[in-house]
Structure formats: C-alpha cells, structure tokens
Short mmCIF file of C-alpha atoms and ligand atoms in Angstrom, two decimals:
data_model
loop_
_atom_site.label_atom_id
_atom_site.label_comp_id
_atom_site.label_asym_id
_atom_site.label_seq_id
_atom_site.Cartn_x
_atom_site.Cartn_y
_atom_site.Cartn_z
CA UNK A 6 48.79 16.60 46.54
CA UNK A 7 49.11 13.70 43.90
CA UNK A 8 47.52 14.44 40.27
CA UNK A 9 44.05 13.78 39.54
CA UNK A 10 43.02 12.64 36.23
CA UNK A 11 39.43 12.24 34.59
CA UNK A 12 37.67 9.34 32.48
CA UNK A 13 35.19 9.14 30.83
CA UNK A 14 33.43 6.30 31.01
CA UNK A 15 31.27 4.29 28.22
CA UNK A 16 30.42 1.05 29.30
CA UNK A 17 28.16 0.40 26.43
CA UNK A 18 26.28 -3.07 25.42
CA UNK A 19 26.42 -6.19 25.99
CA UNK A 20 29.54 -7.24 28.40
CA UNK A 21 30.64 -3.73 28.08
CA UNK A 22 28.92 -2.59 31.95
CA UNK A 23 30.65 -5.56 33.42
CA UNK A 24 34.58 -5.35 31.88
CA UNK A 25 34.40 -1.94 32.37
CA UNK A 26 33.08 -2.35 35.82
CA UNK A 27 36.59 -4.51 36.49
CA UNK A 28 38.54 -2.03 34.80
CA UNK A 29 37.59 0.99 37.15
CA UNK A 30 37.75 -1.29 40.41
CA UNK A 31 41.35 -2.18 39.50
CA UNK A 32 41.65 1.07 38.17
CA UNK A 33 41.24 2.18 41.75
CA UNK A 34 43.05 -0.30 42.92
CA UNK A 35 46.07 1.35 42.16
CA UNK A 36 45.79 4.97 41.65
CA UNK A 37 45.75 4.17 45.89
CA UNK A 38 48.83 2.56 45.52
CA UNK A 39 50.81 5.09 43.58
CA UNK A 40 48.85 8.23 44.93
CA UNK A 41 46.85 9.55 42.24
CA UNK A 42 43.17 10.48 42.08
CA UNK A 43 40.77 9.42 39.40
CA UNK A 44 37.42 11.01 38.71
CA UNK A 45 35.13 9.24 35.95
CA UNK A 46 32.26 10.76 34.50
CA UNK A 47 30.04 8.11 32.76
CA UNK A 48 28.41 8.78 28.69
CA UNK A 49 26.42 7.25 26.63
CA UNK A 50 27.47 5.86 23.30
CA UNK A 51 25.93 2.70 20.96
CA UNK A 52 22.70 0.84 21.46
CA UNK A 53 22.62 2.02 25.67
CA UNK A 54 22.62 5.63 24.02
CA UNK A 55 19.55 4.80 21.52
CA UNK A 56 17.78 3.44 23.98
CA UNK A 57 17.75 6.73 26.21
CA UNK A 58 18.18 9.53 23.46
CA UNK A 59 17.52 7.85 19.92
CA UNK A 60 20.45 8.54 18.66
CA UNK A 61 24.04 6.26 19.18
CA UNK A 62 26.09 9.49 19.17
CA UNK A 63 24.65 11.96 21.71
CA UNK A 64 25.93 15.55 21.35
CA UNK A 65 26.39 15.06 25.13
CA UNK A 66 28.99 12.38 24.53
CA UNK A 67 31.15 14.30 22.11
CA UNK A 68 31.07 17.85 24.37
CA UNK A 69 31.81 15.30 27.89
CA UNK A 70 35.06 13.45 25.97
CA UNK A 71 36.73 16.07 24.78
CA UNK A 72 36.73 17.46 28.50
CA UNK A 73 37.89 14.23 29.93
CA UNK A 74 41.65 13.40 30.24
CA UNK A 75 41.36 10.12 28.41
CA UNK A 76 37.84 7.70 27.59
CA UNK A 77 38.04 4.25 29.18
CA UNK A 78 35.54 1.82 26.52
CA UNK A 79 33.82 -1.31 27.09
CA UNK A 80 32.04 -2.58 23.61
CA UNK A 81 28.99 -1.73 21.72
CA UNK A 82 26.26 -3.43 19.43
CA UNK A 83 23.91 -6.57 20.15
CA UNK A 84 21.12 -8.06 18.21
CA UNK A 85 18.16 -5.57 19.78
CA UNK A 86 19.60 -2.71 17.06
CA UNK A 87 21.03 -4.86 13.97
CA UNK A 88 17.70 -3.71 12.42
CA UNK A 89 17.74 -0.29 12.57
CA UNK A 90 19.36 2.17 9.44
CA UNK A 91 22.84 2.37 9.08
CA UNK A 92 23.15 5.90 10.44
CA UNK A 93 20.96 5.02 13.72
CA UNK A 94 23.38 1.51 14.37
CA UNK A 95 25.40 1.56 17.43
CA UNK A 96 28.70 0.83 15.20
CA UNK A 97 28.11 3.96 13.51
CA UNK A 98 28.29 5.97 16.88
CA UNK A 99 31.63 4.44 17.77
CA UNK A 100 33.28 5.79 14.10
CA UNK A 101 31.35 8.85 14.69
CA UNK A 102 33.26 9.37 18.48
CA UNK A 103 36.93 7.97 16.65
CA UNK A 104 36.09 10.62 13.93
CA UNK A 105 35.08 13.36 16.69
CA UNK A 106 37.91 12.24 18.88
CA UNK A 107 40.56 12.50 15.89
CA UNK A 108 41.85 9.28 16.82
CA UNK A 109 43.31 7.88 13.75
CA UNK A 110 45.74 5.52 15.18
CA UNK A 111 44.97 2.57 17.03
CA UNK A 112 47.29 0.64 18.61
CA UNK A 113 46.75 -3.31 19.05
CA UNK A 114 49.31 -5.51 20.49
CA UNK A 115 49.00 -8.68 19.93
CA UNK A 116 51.00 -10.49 22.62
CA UNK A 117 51.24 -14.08 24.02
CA UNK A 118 51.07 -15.20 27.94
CA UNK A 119 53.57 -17.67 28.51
CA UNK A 120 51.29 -18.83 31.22
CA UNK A 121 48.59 -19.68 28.15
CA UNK A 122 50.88 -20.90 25.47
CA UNK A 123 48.70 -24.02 25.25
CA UNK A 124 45.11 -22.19 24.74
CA UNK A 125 45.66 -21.19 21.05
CA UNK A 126 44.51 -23.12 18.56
CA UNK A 127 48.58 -22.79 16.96
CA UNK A 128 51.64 -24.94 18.29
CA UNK A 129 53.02 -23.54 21.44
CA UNK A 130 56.23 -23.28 19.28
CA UNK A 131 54.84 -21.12 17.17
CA UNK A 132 53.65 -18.46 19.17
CA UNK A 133 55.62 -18.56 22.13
CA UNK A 134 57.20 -15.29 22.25
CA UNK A 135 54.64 -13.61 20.17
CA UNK A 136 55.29 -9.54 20.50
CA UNK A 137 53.44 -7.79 17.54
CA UNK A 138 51.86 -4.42 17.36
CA UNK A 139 49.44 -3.61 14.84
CA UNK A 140 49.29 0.12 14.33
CA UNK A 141 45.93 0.44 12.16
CA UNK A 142 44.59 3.33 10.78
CA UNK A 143 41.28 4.43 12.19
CA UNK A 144 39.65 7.73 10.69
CA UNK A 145 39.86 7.07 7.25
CA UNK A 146 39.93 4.15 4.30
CA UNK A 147 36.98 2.94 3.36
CA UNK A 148 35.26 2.59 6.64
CA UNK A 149 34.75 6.76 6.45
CA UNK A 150 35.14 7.08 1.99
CA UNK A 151 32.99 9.14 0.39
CA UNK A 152 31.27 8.34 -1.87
CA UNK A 153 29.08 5.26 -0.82
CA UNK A 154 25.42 3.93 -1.25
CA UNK A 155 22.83 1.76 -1.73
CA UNK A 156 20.92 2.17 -5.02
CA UNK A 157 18.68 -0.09 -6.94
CA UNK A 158 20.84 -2.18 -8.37
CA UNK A 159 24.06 -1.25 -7.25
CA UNK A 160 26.13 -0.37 -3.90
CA UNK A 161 29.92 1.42 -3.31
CA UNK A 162 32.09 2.28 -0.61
CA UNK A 163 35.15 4.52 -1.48
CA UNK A 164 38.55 3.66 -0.24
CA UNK A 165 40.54 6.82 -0.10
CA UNK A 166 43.47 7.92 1.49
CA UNK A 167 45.23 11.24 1.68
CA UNK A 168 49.15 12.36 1.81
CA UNK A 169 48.49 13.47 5.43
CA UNK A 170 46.37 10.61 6.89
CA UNK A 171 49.48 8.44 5.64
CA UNK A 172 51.94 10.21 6.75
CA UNK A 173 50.78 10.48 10.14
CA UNK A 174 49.91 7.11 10.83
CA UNK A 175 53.21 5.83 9.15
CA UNK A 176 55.06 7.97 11.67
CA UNK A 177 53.43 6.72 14.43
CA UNK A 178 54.43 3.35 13.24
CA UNK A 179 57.96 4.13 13.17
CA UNK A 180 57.88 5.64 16.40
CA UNK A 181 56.68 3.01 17.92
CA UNK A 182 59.15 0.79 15.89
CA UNK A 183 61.82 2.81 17.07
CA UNK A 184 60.86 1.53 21.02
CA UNK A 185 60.89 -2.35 19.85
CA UNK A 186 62.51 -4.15 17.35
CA UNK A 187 62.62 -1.53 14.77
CA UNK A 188 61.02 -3.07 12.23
CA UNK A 189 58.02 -2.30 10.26
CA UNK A 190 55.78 -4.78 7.62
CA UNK A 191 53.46 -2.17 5.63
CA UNK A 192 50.44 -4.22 5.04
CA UNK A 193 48.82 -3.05 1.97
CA UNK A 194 46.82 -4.55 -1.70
CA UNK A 195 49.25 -2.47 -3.83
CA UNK A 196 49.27 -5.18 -6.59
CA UNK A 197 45.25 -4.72 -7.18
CA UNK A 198 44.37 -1.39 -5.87
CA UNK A 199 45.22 2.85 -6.21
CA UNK A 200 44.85 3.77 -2.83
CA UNK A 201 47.21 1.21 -1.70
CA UNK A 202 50.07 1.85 -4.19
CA UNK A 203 50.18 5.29 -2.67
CA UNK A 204 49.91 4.19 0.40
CA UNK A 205 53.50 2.47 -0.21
CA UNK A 206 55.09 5.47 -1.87
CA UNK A 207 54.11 7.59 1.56
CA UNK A 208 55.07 4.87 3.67
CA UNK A 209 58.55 4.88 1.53
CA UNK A 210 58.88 8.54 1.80
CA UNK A 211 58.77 8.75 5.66
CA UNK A 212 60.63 5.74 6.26
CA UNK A 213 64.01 8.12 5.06
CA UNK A 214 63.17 9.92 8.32
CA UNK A 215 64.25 6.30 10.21
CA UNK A 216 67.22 5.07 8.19
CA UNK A 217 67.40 2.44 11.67
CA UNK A 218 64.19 1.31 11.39
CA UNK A 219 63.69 -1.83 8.52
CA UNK A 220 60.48 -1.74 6.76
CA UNK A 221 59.10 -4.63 4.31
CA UNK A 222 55.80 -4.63 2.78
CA UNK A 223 53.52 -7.66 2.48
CA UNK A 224 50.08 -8.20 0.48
CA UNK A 225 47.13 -8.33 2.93
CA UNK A 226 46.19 -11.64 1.93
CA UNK A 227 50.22 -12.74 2.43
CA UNK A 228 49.87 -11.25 5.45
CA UNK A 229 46.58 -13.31 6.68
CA UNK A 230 48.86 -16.46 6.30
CA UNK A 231 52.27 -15.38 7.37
CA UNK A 232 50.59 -14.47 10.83
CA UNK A 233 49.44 -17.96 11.36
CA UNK A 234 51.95 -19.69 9.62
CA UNK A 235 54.90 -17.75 11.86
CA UNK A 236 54.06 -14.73 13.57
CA UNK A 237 57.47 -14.31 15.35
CA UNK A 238 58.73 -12.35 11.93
CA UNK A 239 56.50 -9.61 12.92
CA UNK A 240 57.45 -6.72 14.82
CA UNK A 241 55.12 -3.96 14.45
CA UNK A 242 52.35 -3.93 11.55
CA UNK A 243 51.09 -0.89 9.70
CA UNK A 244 48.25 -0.73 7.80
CA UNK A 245 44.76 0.77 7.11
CA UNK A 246 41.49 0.47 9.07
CA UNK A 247 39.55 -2.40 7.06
CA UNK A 248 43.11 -4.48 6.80
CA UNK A 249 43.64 -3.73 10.39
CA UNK A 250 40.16 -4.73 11.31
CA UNK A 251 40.70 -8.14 9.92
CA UNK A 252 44.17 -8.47 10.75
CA UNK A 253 44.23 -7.94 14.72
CA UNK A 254 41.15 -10.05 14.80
CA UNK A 255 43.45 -12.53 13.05
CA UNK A 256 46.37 -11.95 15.54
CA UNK A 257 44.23 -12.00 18.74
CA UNK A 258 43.71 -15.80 18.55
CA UNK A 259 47.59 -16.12 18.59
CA UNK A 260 46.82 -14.86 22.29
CA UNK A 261 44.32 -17.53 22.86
CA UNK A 262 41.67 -15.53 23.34
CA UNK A 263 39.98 -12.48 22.27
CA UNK A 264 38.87 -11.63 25.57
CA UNK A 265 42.33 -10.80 26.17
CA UNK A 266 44.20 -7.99 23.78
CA UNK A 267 43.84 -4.35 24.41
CA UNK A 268 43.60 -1.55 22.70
CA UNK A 269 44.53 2.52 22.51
CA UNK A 270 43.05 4.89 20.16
CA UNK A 271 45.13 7.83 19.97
CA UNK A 272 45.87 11.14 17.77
CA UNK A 273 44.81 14.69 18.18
CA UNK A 274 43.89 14.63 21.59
CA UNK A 275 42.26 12.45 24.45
CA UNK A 276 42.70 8.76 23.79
CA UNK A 277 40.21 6.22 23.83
CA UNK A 278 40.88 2.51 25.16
CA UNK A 279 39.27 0.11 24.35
CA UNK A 280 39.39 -3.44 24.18
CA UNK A 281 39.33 -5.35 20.64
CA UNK A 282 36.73 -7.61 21.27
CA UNK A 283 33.02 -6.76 20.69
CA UNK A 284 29.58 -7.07 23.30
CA UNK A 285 29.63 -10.28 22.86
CA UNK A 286 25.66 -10.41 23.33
CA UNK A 287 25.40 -14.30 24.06
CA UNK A 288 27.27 -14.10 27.52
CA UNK A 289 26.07 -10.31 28.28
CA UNK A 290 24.71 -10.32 32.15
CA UNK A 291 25.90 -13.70 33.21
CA UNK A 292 29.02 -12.54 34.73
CA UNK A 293 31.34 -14.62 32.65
CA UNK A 294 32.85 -12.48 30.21
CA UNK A 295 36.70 -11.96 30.30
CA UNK A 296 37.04 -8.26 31.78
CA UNK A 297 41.11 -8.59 31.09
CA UNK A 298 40.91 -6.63 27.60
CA UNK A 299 39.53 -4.21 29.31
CA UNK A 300 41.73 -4.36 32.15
CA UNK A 301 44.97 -4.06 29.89
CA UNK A 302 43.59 -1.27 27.57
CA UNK A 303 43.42 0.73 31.79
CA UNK A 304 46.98 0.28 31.90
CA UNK A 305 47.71 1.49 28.74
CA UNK A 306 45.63 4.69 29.40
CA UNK A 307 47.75 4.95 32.37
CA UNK A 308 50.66 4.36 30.33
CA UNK A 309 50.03 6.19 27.31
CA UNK A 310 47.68 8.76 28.56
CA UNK A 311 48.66 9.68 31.86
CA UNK A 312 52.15 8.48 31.80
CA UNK A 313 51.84 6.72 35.22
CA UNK A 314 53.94 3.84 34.35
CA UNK A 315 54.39 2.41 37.02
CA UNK A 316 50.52 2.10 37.96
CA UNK A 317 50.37 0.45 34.29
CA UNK A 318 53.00 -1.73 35.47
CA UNK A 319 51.29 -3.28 38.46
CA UNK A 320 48.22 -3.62 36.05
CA UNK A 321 50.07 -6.26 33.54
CA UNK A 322 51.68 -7.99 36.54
CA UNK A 323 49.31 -8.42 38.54
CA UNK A 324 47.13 -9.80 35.44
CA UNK A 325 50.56 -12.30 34.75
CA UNK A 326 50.62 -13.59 38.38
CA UNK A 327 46.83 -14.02 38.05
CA UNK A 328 47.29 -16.34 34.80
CA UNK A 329 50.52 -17.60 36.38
CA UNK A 330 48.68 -18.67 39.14
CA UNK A 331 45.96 -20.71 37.33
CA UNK A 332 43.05 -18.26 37.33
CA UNK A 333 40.91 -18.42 34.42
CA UNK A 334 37.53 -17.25 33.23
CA UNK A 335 35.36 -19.74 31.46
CA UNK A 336 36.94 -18.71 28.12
CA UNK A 337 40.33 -20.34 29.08
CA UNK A 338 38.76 -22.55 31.07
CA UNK A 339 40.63 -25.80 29.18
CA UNK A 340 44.25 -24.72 29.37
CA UNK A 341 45.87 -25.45 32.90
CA UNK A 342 42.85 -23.35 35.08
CA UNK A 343 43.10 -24.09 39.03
CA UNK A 344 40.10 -21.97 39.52
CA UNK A 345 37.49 -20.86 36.89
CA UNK A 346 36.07 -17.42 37.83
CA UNK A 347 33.37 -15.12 37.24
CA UNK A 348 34.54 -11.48 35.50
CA UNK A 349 34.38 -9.95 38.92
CA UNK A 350 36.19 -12.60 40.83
CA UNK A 351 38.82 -12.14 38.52
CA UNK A 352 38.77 -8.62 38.73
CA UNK A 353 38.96 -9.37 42.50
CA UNK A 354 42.01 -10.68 42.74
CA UNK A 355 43.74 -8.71 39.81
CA UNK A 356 42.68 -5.67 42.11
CA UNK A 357 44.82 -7.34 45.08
CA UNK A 358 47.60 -8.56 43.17
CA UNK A 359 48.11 -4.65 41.77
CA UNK A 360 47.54 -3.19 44.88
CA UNK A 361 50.32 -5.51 46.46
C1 IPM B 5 36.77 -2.96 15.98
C2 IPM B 5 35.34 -3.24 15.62
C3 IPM B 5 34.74 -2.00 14.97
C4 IPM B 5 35.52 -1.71 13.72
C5 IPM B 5 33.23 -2.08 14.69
C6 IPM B 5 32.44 -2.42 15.94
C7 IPM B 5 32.71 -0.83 14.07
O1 IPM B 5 35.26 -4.36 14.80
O2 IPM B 5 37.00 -2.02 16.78
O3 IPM B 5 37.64 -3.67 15.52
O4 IPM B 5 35.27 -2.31 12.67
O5 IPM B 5 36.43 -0.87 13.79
MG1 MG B 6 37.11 -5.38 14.58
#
C-alpha cells in the first residue's frame, strides 16, 4: 500500500475557499498518479473562525495542526473585521498559528516564467532568469517584540532578536544556499539599528560553518532598489520578518503577478504553505482569483513536507505547460493569453496536465 499523508486544511477569507479549492483538486490529481493517499481535515483560522467561534485562533485549530502531516493555507483578513481589537483581527490568528506551529522560517521564491516575461512592470531583460529565494524570519522581530502599546500619547513595538532565533534561521539560509548558487545577501539596517548589528555578527559567525557559501550584506533600503534595479545578483536573501514582509512583496512583481509565488513555512515541526498573497476581498466569490500561489505552495508541501518529488514535479510542469500554452486568469490577462479563465478552469486543466 502507497503512503497516506494528512492536511489540514484552512481555506480562510476572501479568495482563500476558492485557491485552496484548486489546490486540493490538483492535489488529487496526482497523489493518483504517483500512488499516494491524501486525507484533509478542514480548520478554522482568521475572520471564517470569528465568525463561528469569536475568536481567529480556535484552540481547535492549534490541537488539529499539530496532528496533521503538513497545513495547506489559502489567505485571511477582509474589510468585515478591520474594525475589531488587535487581539480579535484575523492577522493576529495567523502569527498566533506561525508562533504555535514554531515555524520561524519561511521560504519565498521569487521566480520568473519565461512564458510571462512580458507581464512585469520591469524590462524582460531584467528579469528574465529571475531565481531568488527569500528566507525570512517568521516568529520573531518586531512583528512578536515585547514590549509594545498604545498609550495616550505614545505607541512602541520592540524589535528583538535572540542568538538562537538567528542562528537558526541563518542556517537554514545557508542550507538552502548550499542547493543553489551558494550565495547569501544578509538583508539587515545595521547602520541605524541594535538588533540588526547583531543580527550581522550571528549571521558572520555561522557563515564559518559554509566556507563555500559567499555571503554579502546589503541595507534594507539598498536592498528595495537593487531588486528592481537588477535582481539577477540575488541568489538567496536572508533577513527578518518585517524586512521580509516588504521585501518578497517587492520581489513578487518581478514574477508579474502576486497571484503567482508560493510559499513554505517551516521549523519545528509540520509546515504550513501558504501562498504570499493576501484575500484579496475585491475579487472574493467571483471565481477570478489566481489559485496558482496556492497551487505551487501544494507542490512544495509535497516537496518539502512529504518528500514526494516527483508529484511536486508534475505540479510546476504542468502549471509551465499551462502558461506555455497561453492560459491565463484575468490577472495576466494582457500578456500573450489565448484563453482567459476562471480559478477553477485553470485549476481544470493544471489537474490534467499533472495527471498526464
Ligand atoms: C504575509 C502577510 C502577513 C505578514 C500578514 C497577513 C499578517 O503580509 O504573510 O506576508 O505580515 O506576515
Ligand atoms: Mg506580507
């Protein structure tokens, strides 16, 4: 008998029921194909969560993932809960599960299509070939610092990092680097702040472990242009959550769209995938929202989670021959589209092409 593995599921707000509804059906697709089974077991996270249980962080939710083999994402958020207090917000359930998860590094590649060289805003020139990783840190900086407030007159955040949050994430970095190009840009504010000088001297002290690996370190706001002005010089980027935030945002429109980069959060345990892009309220429930984020960040949970490569590998060709062969959702609709289709359509027919 094959393996069997088991997802959770959070579909979330927004577009996140229909991407993740692609995601399983190609999903599917090819655990057929390659003869595994998959079981999914759906949760509740974000404003979906509120809605049924008041809270966006269900004690349900954190028992259910940490039974699960790896958590397939969709997004969370939307206008109907931008009002409520911070620690009833959707956003705060999804760094609540990343906390509870221990998933401190998050992996984003930022990659180009050839097949959509012409749908960034950038010269195809300058992005052809694009092959970056960001590896951004997720459970700490000043996204989780303590302390922070709102008083009268005043507000904070803290930005701190310790020896062994730096460490950790810096040798993921290099472990990764050591599978690509092997080299590393440190992304950090060392010339302004603390926590970012030590950041470097951490980064320094476990790059001795990978005398073949070349590491450089860049200001954040260097950084911000060097990606647009010339991209190719990147190999894989470290950094810290809120410069890793900005920065893949940054490097998904290299891509052409942010409908289409992927996204694994991984560290102490089971994984979470996600895709980078948010719910994306506007188009929610039309059936035009690009499920291929979602779709890559399923073959990396194959890939990285499962280790069923080659299932992963039918995933991101299938989704090439799909571009290659001129189908588009409405978000790429201007850059050489033969059809324009609706998320499941596309889903459709990246389904057949991986089951092929
Ligand atoms: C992301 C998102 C989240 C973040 C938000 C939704 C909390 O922007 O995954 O990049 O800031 O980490
Ligand atoms: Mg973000």
């Amino acid at each position: 008998m094959g393996k069997s593995y088991k997802i959770g599921v959070i579909k979330g707000d927004g577009i996140g029921p229909e991407i993740v509804d692609e995601a399983i059906k190609v999903l599917d697709a090819v655990s057929v194909k390659e003869g595994f089974t998959l079981r999914y077991e759906e949760m509740l996270l974000g404003g979906a969560a509120i809605d049924e249980t008041g809270v966006p962080l269900p004690d349900e939710t954190i028992q259910g993932v940490k039974k699960c083999d790896a958590v397939l994402f969709g997004a969370i958020g939307g206008p109907k809960w931008d009002n409520l207090e911070r620690h009833l917000r959707p956003e705060t359930g999804l760094l609540g599960l990343r906390k509870e998860m221990g998933t401190f590094a998050n992996l984003r590649p930022a990659m180009v299509y050839d097949e959509l060289v012409n749908a960034s805003t950038l010269k195809p020139e300058v992005i052809r070939g694009v092959d970056i990783m960001v590896v951004r840190e997720l459970t700490g900086g000043i996204y989780f610092g303590q302390p922070r407030a709102i008083e009268d007159d005043r507000a904070y955040n803290t930005m701190v990092y310790t020896r062994e949050e730096v460490e950790r994430i810096a040798v993921v970095a290099f472990d990764i680097a050591m599978k690509r190009n092997k080299r590393i840009c440190s992304v950090d504010k060392a010339n302004v702040l603390e926590v970012s000088q030590f950041w470097r001297e951490i980064v320094e002290e476990v790059a001795k472990d990978y005398p073949e690996v070349e590491l450089t370190h860049m200001y954040v706001d260097n950084a911000a242009m060097q990606l647009i002005r010339a991209p190719k010089q990147f190999d894989v980027i470290l950094t810290g959550n809120i410069f890793g935030d900005i920065l893949s945002d940054a490097a998904s429109m290299l891509s052409g769209s942010i409908g289409l980069l992927p996204s694994a959060s991984t560290g102490k345990g089971v994984g979470l995938y996600e895709p980078i892009h948010g719910s994306a309220p506007d188009i929610a429930g039309q059936g035009i929202a690009n499920p291929l984020a979602t779709i890559s960040s399923a073959s990396m949970m194959l890939r990285y989670a499962f280790g069923e490569e080659k299932a992963a590998e039918r995933i991101d060709e299938a989704i090439k021959k799909a571009l290659a062969e001129g189908y588009r959702t409405g978000d790429l609709g201007d850059y050489d589209a033969k059809e324009i289709c609706s998320c499941s359509e596309i889903g459709d027919i990246i389904a057949d092409y991986a089951s092929k």
